[in-house]
Short mmCIF file of N, CA and C in Angstrom, two decimals:
data_model
loop_
_atom_site.label_atom_id
_atom_site.label_comp_id
_atom_site.label_asym_id
_atom_site.label_seq_id
_atom_site.Cartn_x
_atom_site.Cartn_y
_atom_site.Cartn_z
N MET U 1 0.85 -1.18 0.00
CA MET U 1 0.00 0.00 0.00
C MET U 1 0.89 1.24 0.00
N ALA U 2 0.43 2.28 -0.67
CA ALA U 2 1.18 3.54 -0.75
C ALA U 2 1.29 4.17 0.64
N GLU U 3 2.44 4.83 0.89
CA GLU U 3 2.64 5.52 2.18
C GLU U 3 1.64 6.65 2.36
N LYS U 4 1.44 7.41 1.30
CA LYS U 4 0.44 8.47 1.37
C LYS U 4 -0.68 8.13 0.40
N PRO U 5 -1.88 8.54 0.69
CA PRO U 5 -3.00 8.16 -0.19
C PRO U 5 -2.89 8.78 -1.58
N ILE U 6 -3.41 8.05 -2.56
CA ILE U 6 -3.52 8.56 -3.93
C ILE U 6 -4.65 9.58 -3.92
N ARG U 7 -4.37 10.77 -4.38
CA ARG U 7 -5.38 11.85 -4.40
C ARG U 7 -6.10 11.84 -5.74
N PHE U 8 -7.38 11.43 -5.70
CA PHE U 8 -8.18 11.29 -6.90
C PHE U 8 -9.01 12.54 -7.19
N GLY U 9 -9.07 12.87 -8.47
CA GLY U 9 -10.02 13.85 -8.97
C GLY U 9 -10.96 13.14 -9.93
N ILE U 10 -12.17 13.63 -10.05
CA ILE U 10 -13.15 13.06 -10.96
C ILE U 10 -13.56 14.14 -11.95
N ILE U 11 -13.48 13.83 -13.25
CA ILE U 11 -13.97 14.78 -14.24
C ILE U 11 -15.28 14.24 -14.81
N GLY U 12 -16.34 14.95 -14.55
CA GLY U 12 -17.67 14.53 -14.98
C GLY U 12 -18.48 14.02 -13.82
N CYS U 13 -19.77 14.21 -13.90
CA CYS U 13 -20.67 13.87 -12.79
C CYS U 13 -21.69 12.81 -13.20
N ALA U 14 -21.26 11.85 -13.97
CA ALA U 14 -22.15 10.77 -14.42
C ALA U 14 -22.61 9.94 -13.23
N GLU U 15 -23.70 9.24 -13.41
CA GLU U 15 -24.26 8.40 -12.34
C GLU U 15 -23.24 7.40 -11.82
N ILE U 16 -22.46 6.78 -12.71
CA ILE U 16 -21.47 5.80 -12.28
C ILE U 16 -20.41 6.43 -11.37
N ALA U 17 -20.16 7.71 -11.54
CA ALA U 17 -19.17 8.40 -10.71
C ALA U 17 -19.63 8.47 -9.25
N ARG U 18 -20.93 8.41 -9.01
CA ARG U 18 -21.44 8.39 -7.64
C ARG U 18 -20.94 7.14 -6.92
N LYS U 19 -21.05 6.01 -7.61
CA LYS U 19 -20.62 4.74 -7.01
C LYS U 19 -19.11 4.73 -6.79
N LEU U 20 -18.37 5.18 -7.79
CA LEU U 20 -16.92 5.13 -7.66
C LEU U 20 -16.42 6.13 -6.62
N SER U 21 -17.08 7.27 -6.48
CA SER U 21 -16.64 8.22 -5.46
C SER U 21 -16.77 7.60 -4.07
N ARG U 22 -17.81 6.80 -3.86
CA ARG U 22 -17.96 6.09 -2.58
C ARG U 22 -16.84 5.08 -2.40
N ALA U 23 -16.50 4.36 -3.45
CA ALA U 23 -15.42 3.37 -3.37
C ALA U 23 -14.08 4.03 -3.04
N ILE U 24 -13.81 5.17 -3.64
CA ILE U 24 -12.57 5.90 -3.35
C ILE U 24 -12.55 6.29 -1.87
N THR U 25 -13.67 6.77 -1.38
CA THR U 25 -13.75 7.17 0.02
C THR U 25 -13.47 6.00 0.96
N LEU U 26 -13.90 4.81 0.59
CA LEU U 26 -13.72 3.63 1.44
C LEU U 26 -12.33 3.01 1.33
N ALA U 27 -11.61 3.31 0.28
CA ALA U 27 -10.29 2.71 0.08
C ALA U 27 -9.29 3.31 1.07
N PRO U 28 -8.51 2.47 1.75
CA PRO U 28 -7.58 2.99 2.75
C PRO U 28 -6.40 3.76 2.17
N ASN U 29 -6.12 3.57 0.89
CA ASN U 29 -4.97 4.25 0.28
C ASN U 29 -5.37 5.27 -0.78
N ALA U 30 -6.59 5.77 -0.70
CA ALA U 30 -7.07 6.75 -1.68
C ALA U 30 -7.79 7.88 -0.97
N GLU U 31 -7.80 9.02 -1.61
CA GLU U 31 -8.45 10.20 -1.06
C GLU U 31 -9.24 10.88 -2.17
N LEU U 32 -10.48 11.20 -1.88
CA LEU U 32 -11.34 11.90 -2.83
C LEU U 32 -11.02 13.39 -2.71
N SER U 33 -10.26 13.91 -3.68
CA SER U 33 -9.70 15.26 -3.54
C SER U 33 -10.37 16.34 -4.35
N ALA U 34 -11.06 15.97 -5.45
CA ALA U 34 -11.65 17.02 -6.30
C ALA U 34 -12.66 16.42 -7.26
N VAL U 35 -13.55 17.30 -7.71
CA VAL U 35 -14.49 16.95 -8.77
C VAL U 35 -14.60 18.15 -9.70
N ALA U 36 -14.76 17.86 -11.00
CA ALA U 36 -14.93 18.92 -11.99
C ALA U 36 -16.10 18.57 -12.89
N SER U 37 -16.80 19.60 -13.28
CA SER U 37 -17.86 19.47 -14.27
C SER U 37 -17.73 20.65 -15.21
N ARG U 38 -18.54 20.66 -16.26
CA ARG U 38 -18.53 21.81 -17.16
C ARG U 38 -19.22 22.99 -16.51
N SER U 39 -19.83 22.77 -15.34
CA SER U 39 -20.50 23.84 -14.60
C SER U 39 -20.12 23.73 -13.13
N LEU U 40 -19.73 24.83 -12.54
CA LEU U 40 -19.36 24.85 -11.13
C LEU U 40 -20.54 24.44 -10.25
N ASP U 41 -21.74 24.88 -10.62
CA ASP U 41 -22.94 24.51 -9.84
C ASP U 41 -23.16 23.00 -9.85
N LYS U 42 -23.00 22.38 -11.00
CA LYS U 42 -23.20 20.93 -11.09
C LYS U 42 -22.14 20.18 -10.27
N ALA U 43 -20.89 20.63 -10.36
CA ALA U 43 -19.82 19.99 -9.59
C ALA U 43 -20.07 20.14 -8.09
N SER U 44 -20.50 21.32 -7.67
CA SER U 44 -20.80 21.56 -6.25
C SER U 44 -21.93 20.67 -5.76
N ALA U 45 -22.99 20.58 -6.55
CA ALA U 45 -24.13 19.74 -6.19
C ALA U 45 -23.72 18.27 -6.12
N PHE U 46 -22.89 17.85 -7.05
CA PHE U 46 -22.41 16.47 -7.06
C PHE U 46 -21.60 16.17 -5.81
N ALA U 47 -20.70 17.05 -5.46
CA ALA U 47 -19.86 16.85 -4.27
C ALA U 47 -20.72 16.79 -3.02
N LYS U 48 -21.69 17.68 -2.92
CA LYS U 48 -22.57 17.69 -1.75
C LYS U 48 -23.42 16.42 -1.67
N ALA U 49 -24.01 16.03 -2.78
CA ALA U 49 -24.89 14.86 -2.82
C ALA U 49 -24.14 13.55 -2.54
N ASN U 50 -22.83 13.56 -2.77
CA ASN U 50 -22.05 12.35 -2.62
C ASN U 50 -21.07 12.41 -1.44
N ASN U 51 -21.36 13.32 -0.53
CA ASN U 51 -20.58 13.41 0.72
C ASN U 51 -19.08 13.52 0.52
N PHE U 52 -18.67 14.36 -0.41
CA PHE U 52 -17.24 14.60 -0.58
C PHE U 52 -16.71 15.23 0.70
N PRO U 53 -15.47 14.97 1.05
CA PRO U 53 -14.92 15.59 2.26
C PRO U 53 -14.86 17.11 2.10
N PRO U 54 -14.93 17.84 3.20
CA PRO U 54 -14.89 19.31 3.12
C PRO U 54 -13.63 19.84 2.44
N SER U 55 -12.56 19.07 2.48
CA SER U 55 -11.30 19.51 1.86
C SER U 55 -11.29 19.34 0.34
N ALA U 56 -12.26 18.63 -0.21
CA ALA U 56 -12.29 18.39 -1.66
C ALA U 56 -12.50 19.70 -2.42
N LYS U 57 -11.78 19.82 -3.51
CA LYS U 57 -11.89 21.01 -4.35
C LYS U 57 -12.98 20.80 -5.40
N ILE U 58 -13.63 21.88 -5.76
CA ILE U 58 -14.71 21.86 -6.74
C ILE U 58 -14.29 22.75 -7.91
N TYR U 59 -14.37 22.20 -9.12
CA TYR U 59 -13.95 22.95 -10.30
C TYR U 59 -15.08 23.04 -11.32
N GLY U 60 -15.13 24.16 -12.02
CA GLY U 60 -16.13 24.39 -13.06
C GLY U 60 -15.63 24.04 -14.45
N SER U 61 -14.46 23.43 -14.54
CA SER U 61 -13.95 22.93 -15.83
C SER U 61 -13.00 21.78 -15.56
N TYR U 62 -12.93 20.88 -16.52
CA TYR U 62 -12.03 19.73 -16.39
C TYR U 62 -10.57 20.19 -16.36
N GLU U 63 -10.25 21.18 -17.18
CA GLU U 63 -8.88 21.67 -17.28
C GLU U 63 -8.37 22.19 -15.93
N GLU U 64 -9.24 22.87 -15.18
CA GLU U 64 -8.83 23.38 -13.87
C GLU U 64 -8.39 22.23 -12.95
N LEU U 65 -9.16 21.18 -12.94
CA LEU U 65 -8.81 20.02 -12.11
C LEU U 65 -7.47 19.43 -12.57
N LEU U 66 -7.30 19.30 -13.87
CA LEU U 66 -6.07 18.69 -14.40
C LEU U 66 -4.84 19.55 -14.15
N ASP U 67 -5.03 20.85 -13.95
CA ASP U 67 -3.91 21.74 -13.63
C ASP U 67 -3.56 21.74 -12.14
N ASP U 68 -4.36 21.08 -11.32
CA ASP U 68 -4.13 21.04 -9.88
C ASP U 68 -2.96 20.09 -9.58
N PRO U 69 -1.85 20.61 -9.06
CA PRO U 69 -0.69 19.76 -8.78
C PRO U 69 -0.91 18.78 -7.63
N GLU U 70 -1.99 18.95 -6.90
CA GLU U 70 -2.27 18.06 -5.77
C GLU U 70 -3.12 16.84 -6.15
N ILE U 71 -3.45 16.71 -7.42
CA ILE U 71 -4.21 15.55 -7.90
C ILE U 71 -3.22 14.56 -8.52
N ASP U 72 -3.26 13.31 -8.02
CA ASP U 72 -2.36 12.27 -8.52
C ASP U 72 -2.99 11.44 -9.64
N ALA U 73 -4.29 11.21 -9.55
CA ALA U 73 -4.98 10.33 -10.49
C ALA U 73 -6.35 10.89 -10.79
N VAL U 74 -6.85 10.59 -11.98
CA VAL U 74 -8.14 11.13 -12.42
C VAL U 74 -9.04 9.99 -12.88
N TYR U 75 -10.25 9.97 -12.34
CA TYR U 75 -11.27 9.03 -12.78
C TYR U 75 -12.09 9.72 -13.86
N VAL U 76 -12.31 9.00 -14.98
CA VAL U 76 -12.99 9.56 -16.15
C VAL U 76 -14.26 8.76 -16.44
N PRO U 77 -15.41 9.26 -15.97
CA PRO U 77 -16.69 8.60 -16.27
C PRO U 77 -17.41 9.23 -17.46
N LEU U 78 -16.66 9.88 -18.33
CA LEU U 78 -17.24 10.55 -19.50
C LEU U 78 -17.67 9.52 -20.54
N PRO U 79 -18.48 9.93 -21.52
CA PRO U 79 -18.84 9.02 -22.60
C PRO U 79 -17.60 8.47 -23.31
N THR U 80 -17.67 7.24 -23.76
CA THR U 80 -16.53 6.56 -24.38
C THR U 80 -15.96 7.36 -25.55
N SER U 81 -16.81 8.07 -26.27
CA SER U 81 -16.34 8.85 -27.42
C SER U 81 -15.38 9.97 -27.02
N LEU U 82 -15.35 10.32 -25.75
CA LEU U 82 -14.46 11.37 -25.26
C LEU U 82 -13.20 10.83 -24.58
N HIS U 83 -13.10 9.53 -24.42
CA HIS U 83 -11.99 8.96 -23.65
C HIS U 83 -10.62 9.25 -24.23
N VAL U 84 -10.45 9.04 -25.54
CA VAL U 84 -9.12 9.22 -26.11
C VAL U 84 -8.64 10.67 -25.92
N LYS U 85 -9.51 11.62 -26.16
CA LYS U 85 -9.14 13.03 -26.00
C LYS U 85 -8.71 13.33 -24.57
N TRP U 86 -9.55 12.98 -23.61
CA TRP U 86 -9.28 13.34 -22.22
C TRP U 86 -8.20 12.47 -21.60
N ALA U 87 -8.15 11.19 -21.93
CA ALA U 87 -7.11 10.33 -21.36
C ALA U 87 -5.72 10.79 -21.81
N CYS U 88 -5.58 11.14 -23.08
CA CYS U 88 -4.28 11.62 -23.57
C CYS U 88 -3.90 12.94 -22.90
N PHE U 89 -4.86 13.80 -22.73
CA PHE U 89 -4.62 15.09 -22.07
C PHE U 89 -4.22 14.88 -20.61
N ILE U 90 -4.91 13.98 -19.92
CA ILE U 90 -4.60 13.67 -18.53
C ILE U 90 -3.18 13.11 -18.42
N ALA U 91 -2.84 12.20 -19.32
CA ALA U 91 -1.49 11.63 -19.31
C ALA U 91 -0.43 12.71 -19.51
N GLN U 92 -0.70 13.66 -20.41
CA GLN U 92 0.24 14.76 -20.64
C GLN U 92 0.41 15.61 -19.38
N LYS U 93 -0.60 15.63 -18.54
CA LYS U 93 -0.53 16.37 -17.28
C LYS U 93 0.15 15.55 -16.18
N LYS U 94 0.63 14.35 -16.55
CA LYS U 94 1.37 13.45 -15.65
C LYS U 94 0.52 12.94 -14.49
N LYS U 95 -0.73 12.64 -14.80
CA LYS U 95 -1.64 12.09 -13.80
C LYS U 95 -2.06 10.69 -14.23
N HIS U 96 -2.17 9.80 -13.26
CA HIS U 96 -2.62 8.44 -13.55
C HIS U 96 -4.11 8.48 -13.91
N ILE U 97 -4.57 7.44 -14.61
CA ILE U 97 -5.92 7.47 -15.18
C ILE U 97 -6.70 6.21 -14.81
N LEU U 98 -7.93 6.43 -14.37
CA LEU U 98 -8.90 5.35 -14.19
C LEU U 98 -10.04 5.68 -15.15
N LEU U 99 -10.14 4.89 -16.24
CA LEU U 99 -11.14 5.12 -17.27
C LEU U 99 -12.33 4.19 -17.07
N GLU U 100 -13.51 4.74 -17.21
CA GLU U 100 -14.70 3.90 -17.15
C GLU U 100 -14.72 3.03 -18.40
N LYS U 101 -15.36 1.89 -18.29
CA LYS U 101 -15.43 0.96 -19.42
C LYS U 101 -16.56 1.35 -20.36
N PRO U 102 -16.48 1.02 -21.61
CA PRO U 102 -15.29 0.55 -22.29
C PRO U 102 -14.27 1.67 -22.44
N VAL U 103 -13.02 1.30 -22.52
CA VAL U 103 -11.94 2.28 -22.55
C VAL U 103 -11.96 3.10 -23.84
N ALA U 104 -12.27 2.46 -24.96
CA ALA U 104 -12.23 3.15 -26.25
C ALA U 104 -13.24 2.53 -27.20
N LEU U 105 -13.49 3.24 -28.28
CA LEU U 105 -14.42 2.75 -29.30
C LEU U 105 -13.76 1.78 -30.26
N LYS U 106 -12.43 1.90 -30.42
CA LYS U 106 -11.69 0.99 -31.29
C LYS U 106 -10.27 0.82 -30.75
N VAL U 107 -9.63 -0.22 -31.20
CA VAL U 107 -8.29 -0.55 -30.72
C VAL U 107 -7.31 0.59 -30.98
N ALA U 108 -7.41 1.25 -32.12
CA ALA U 108 -6.49 2.34 -32.45
C ALA U 108 -6.58 3.46 -31.40
N GLU U 109 -7.78 3.72 -30.89
CA GLU U 109 -7.93 4.74 -29.84
C GLU U 109 -7.26 4.28 -28.54
N PHE U 110 -7.46 3.02 -28.21
CA PHE U 110 -6.81 2.49 -27.01
C PHE U 110 -5.30 2.57 -27.15
N ASP U 111 -4.79 2.27 -28.34
CA ASP U 111 -3.34 2.35 -28.58
C ASP U 111 -2.82 3.77 -28.34
N LYS U 112 -3.58 4.78 -28.77
CA LYS U 112 -3.19 6.18 -28.54
C LYS U 112 -3.12 6.49 -27.04
N ILE U 113 -4.10 5.99 -26.30
CA ILE U 113 -4.13 6.22 -24.85
C ILE U 113 -2.92 5.56 -24.19
N VAL U 114 -2.64 4.32 -24.57
CA VAL U 114 -1.50 3.60 -24.00
C VAL U 114 -0.20 4.32 -24.33
N GLU U 115 -0.06 4.77 -25.57
CA GLU U 115 1.15 5.51 -25.98
C GLU U 115 1.32 6.77 -25.14
N ALA U 116 0.24 7.50 -24.92
CA ALA U 116 0.31 8.73 -24.12
C ALA U 116 0.73 8.42 -22.69
N CYS U 117 0.18 7.34 -22.14
CA CYS U 117 0.54 6.95 -20.77
C CYS U 117 2.00 6.54 -20.68
N GLU U 118 2.45 5.73 -21.62
CA GLU U 118 3.85 5.29 -21.61
C GLU U 118 4.80 6.47 -21.79
N ALA U 119 4.47 7.39 -22.69
CA ALA U 119 5.32 8.54 -22.95
C ALA U 119 5.43 9.47 -21.74
N ASN U 120 4.41 9.44 -20.89
CA ASN U 120 4.38 10.35 -19.75
C ASN U 120 4.59 9.66 -18.40
N GLY U 121 4.87 8.37 -18.44
CA GLY U 121 5.19 7.64 -17.22
C GLY U 121 4.05 7.51 -16.23
N VAL U 122 2.82 7.38 -16.76
CA VAL U 122 1.66 7.23 -15.88
C VAL U 122 0.96 5.90 -16.14
N GLN U 123 0.18 5.48 -15.18
CA GLN U 123 -0.55 4.22 -15.26
C GLN U 123 -1.97 4.46 -15.74
N ILE U 124 -2.53 3.42 -16.37
CA ILE U 124 -3.93 3.45 -16.78
C ILE U 124 -4.60 2.18 -16.27
N MET U 125 -5.84 2.33 -15.83
CA MET U 125 -6.63 1.18 -15.42
C MET U 125 -8.05 1.44 -15.90
N ASP U 126 -8.74 0.36 -16.26
CA ASP U 126 -10.13 0.55 -16.67
C ASP U 126 -11.07 0.23 -15.51
N GLY U 127 -12.30 0.68 -15.63
CA GLY U 127 -13.28 0.55 -14.57
C GLY U 127 -13.77 -0.85 -14.30
N THR U 128 -13.35 -1.81 -15.11
CA THR U 128 -13.79 -3.18 -14.88
C THR U 128 -13.21 -3.72 -13.57
N MET U 129 -11.95 -3.53 -13.38
CA MET U 129 -11.23 -3.91 -12.16
C MET U 129 -11.50 -5.32 -11.70
N TRP U 130 -11.86 -6.22 -12.61
CA TRP U 130 -12.19 -7.59 -12.25
C TRP U 130 -11.02 -8.31 -11.60
N ILE U 131 -9.82 -7.91 -11.93
CA ILE U 131 -8.65 -8.61 -11.38
C ILE U 131 -8.58 -8.48 -9.85
N HIS U 132 -9.20 -7.44 -9.30
CA HIS U 132 -9.17 -7.21 -7.86
C HIS U 132 -10.35 -7.85 -7.13
N ASN U 133 -11.27 -8.40 -7.88
CA ASN U 133 -12.45 -8.99 -7.27
C ASN U 133 -12.09 -10.36 -6.68
N PRO U 134 -12.54 -10.65 -5.46
CA PRO U 134 -12.24 -11.97 -4.86
C PRO U 134 -12.70 -13.15 -5.72
N ARG U 135 -13.74 -12.94 -6.53
CA ARG U 135 -14.20 -14.02 -7.41
C ARG U 135 -13.14 -14.38 -8.44
N THR U 136 -12.32 -13.41 -8.84
CA THR U 136 -11.29 -13.69 -9.83
C THR U 136 -10.28 -14.69 -9.26
N HIS U 137 -9.91 -14.52 -8.00
CA HIS U 137 -8.98 -15.44 -7.35
C HIS U 137 -9.59 -16.86 -7.31
N LYS U 138 -10.86 -16.93 -6.95
CA LYS U 138 -11.55 -18.23 -6.90
C LYS U 138 -11.62 -18.87 -8.29
N MET U 139 -11.89 -18.05 -9.30
CA MET U 139 -11.96 -18.55 -10.66
C MET U 139 -10.59 -19.10 -11.10
N LYS U 140 -9.53 -18.39 -10.74
CA LYS U 140 -8.18 -18.84 -11.09
C LYS U 140 -7.88 -20.18 -10.40
N GLU U 141 -8.22 -20.29 -9.13
CA GLU U 141 -8.03 -21.56 -8.42
C GLU U 141 -8.79 -22.69 -9.12
N PHE U 142 -10.03 -22.41 -9.48
CA PHE U 142 -10.88 -23.40 -10.15
C PHE U 142 -10.26 -23.85 -11.46
N LEU U 143 -9.83 -22.88 -12.28
CA LEU U 143 -9.29 -23.21 -13.60
C LEU U 143 -7.92 -23.87 -13.52
N ASN U 144 -7.20 -23.65 -12.44
CA ASN U 144 -5.88 -24.27 -12.27
C ASN U 144 -5.95 -25.67 -11.66
N ASP U 145 -7.13 -26.19 -11.47
CA ASP U 145 -7.31 -27.53 -10.92
C ASP U 145 -6.97 -28.55 -12.02
N LYS U 146 -5.75 -29.11 -11.94
CA LYS U 146 -5.28 -30.04 -12.98
C LYS U 146 -6.09 -31.33 -13.02
N GLU U 147 -6.66 -31.71 -11.89
CA GLU U 147 -7.51 -32.91 -11.86
C GLU U 147 -8.76 -32.70 -12.72
N ARG U 148 -9.24 -31.49 -12.71
CA ARG U 148 -10.48 -31.18 -13.42
C ARG U 148 -10.24 -30.89 -14.91
N PHE U 149 -9.18 -30.13 -15.21
CA PHE U 149 -9.00 -29.65 -16.58
C PHE U 149 -7.70 -30.07 -17.24
N GLY U 150 -6.79 -30.66 -16.51
CA GLY U 150 -5.46 -30.88 -17.06
C GLY U 150 -4.69 -29.58 -16.96
N GLU U 151 -3.64 -29.45 -17.77
CA GLU U 151 -2.85 -28.22 -17.71
C GLU U 151 -3.36 -27.23 -18.76
N LEU U 152 -4.00 -26.17 -18.29
CA LEU U 152 -4.50 -25.15 -19.22
C LEU U 152 -3.36 -24.28 -19.72
N LYS U 153 -3.39 -23.99 -20.99
CA LYS U 153 -2.38 -23.13 -21.56
C LYS U 153 -2.93 -21.77 -21.97
N ASN U 154 -4.25 -21.74 -22.21
CA ASN U 154 -4.85 -20.48 -22.65
C ASN U 154 -6.33 -20.50 -22.29
N VAL U 155 -6.83 -19.37 -21.85
CA VAL U 155 -8.25 -19.19 -21.60
C VAL U 155 -8.67 -17.88 -22.27
N SER U 156 -9.70 -17.94 -23.07
CA SER U 156 -10.26 -16.74 -23.70
C SER U 156 -11.68 -16.58 -23.25
N SER U 157 -12.08 -15.35 -23.04
CA SER U 157 -13.47 -15.11 -22.66
C SER U 157 -13.93 -13.76 -23.17
N ILE U 158 -15.23 -13.62 -23.22
CA ILE U 158 -15.86 -12.36 -23.61
C ILE U 158 -16.98 -12.11 -22.61
N PHE U 159 -17.12 -10.87 -22.19
CA PHE U 159 -18.24 -10.55 -21.32
C PHE U 159 -18.91 -9.28 -21.81
N PHE U 160 -20.18 -9.19 -21.51
CA PHE U 160 -20.97 -8.06 -21.97
C PHE U 160 -21.55 -7.34 -20.79
#
């Protein structure tokens, strides 16, 4: 776990951001530090409705939040069509990115996002986060049962 909490900002006030803001608040190594919307009133209402800490900053534009040197990572619950634009911009600002799913509309867009992250030394994660779910560990144990399946070399799956 990080010595100091990761300071998260959220750009956009989508319904899914309500759930994730609660998750950030509950995480022992994260801090809900800011929210931005295209309107200061909307961002303020969102912060109030979702019990943001009094220390959280409220911004009336996404750019203002991204210019805040006290934000380490940015959660992006914007429409998928806006992900490549904002994720690349966030990476250029040297902030880590948590993108809501799906990450991009096409592979080429995802490649641009990854390139921007690599070029700027930041991490990207998508909102699926299935790897952290306890069920994933159980599934791995199940699939690694050589008595049941033999030695698996590859597993492919699709989910909707």
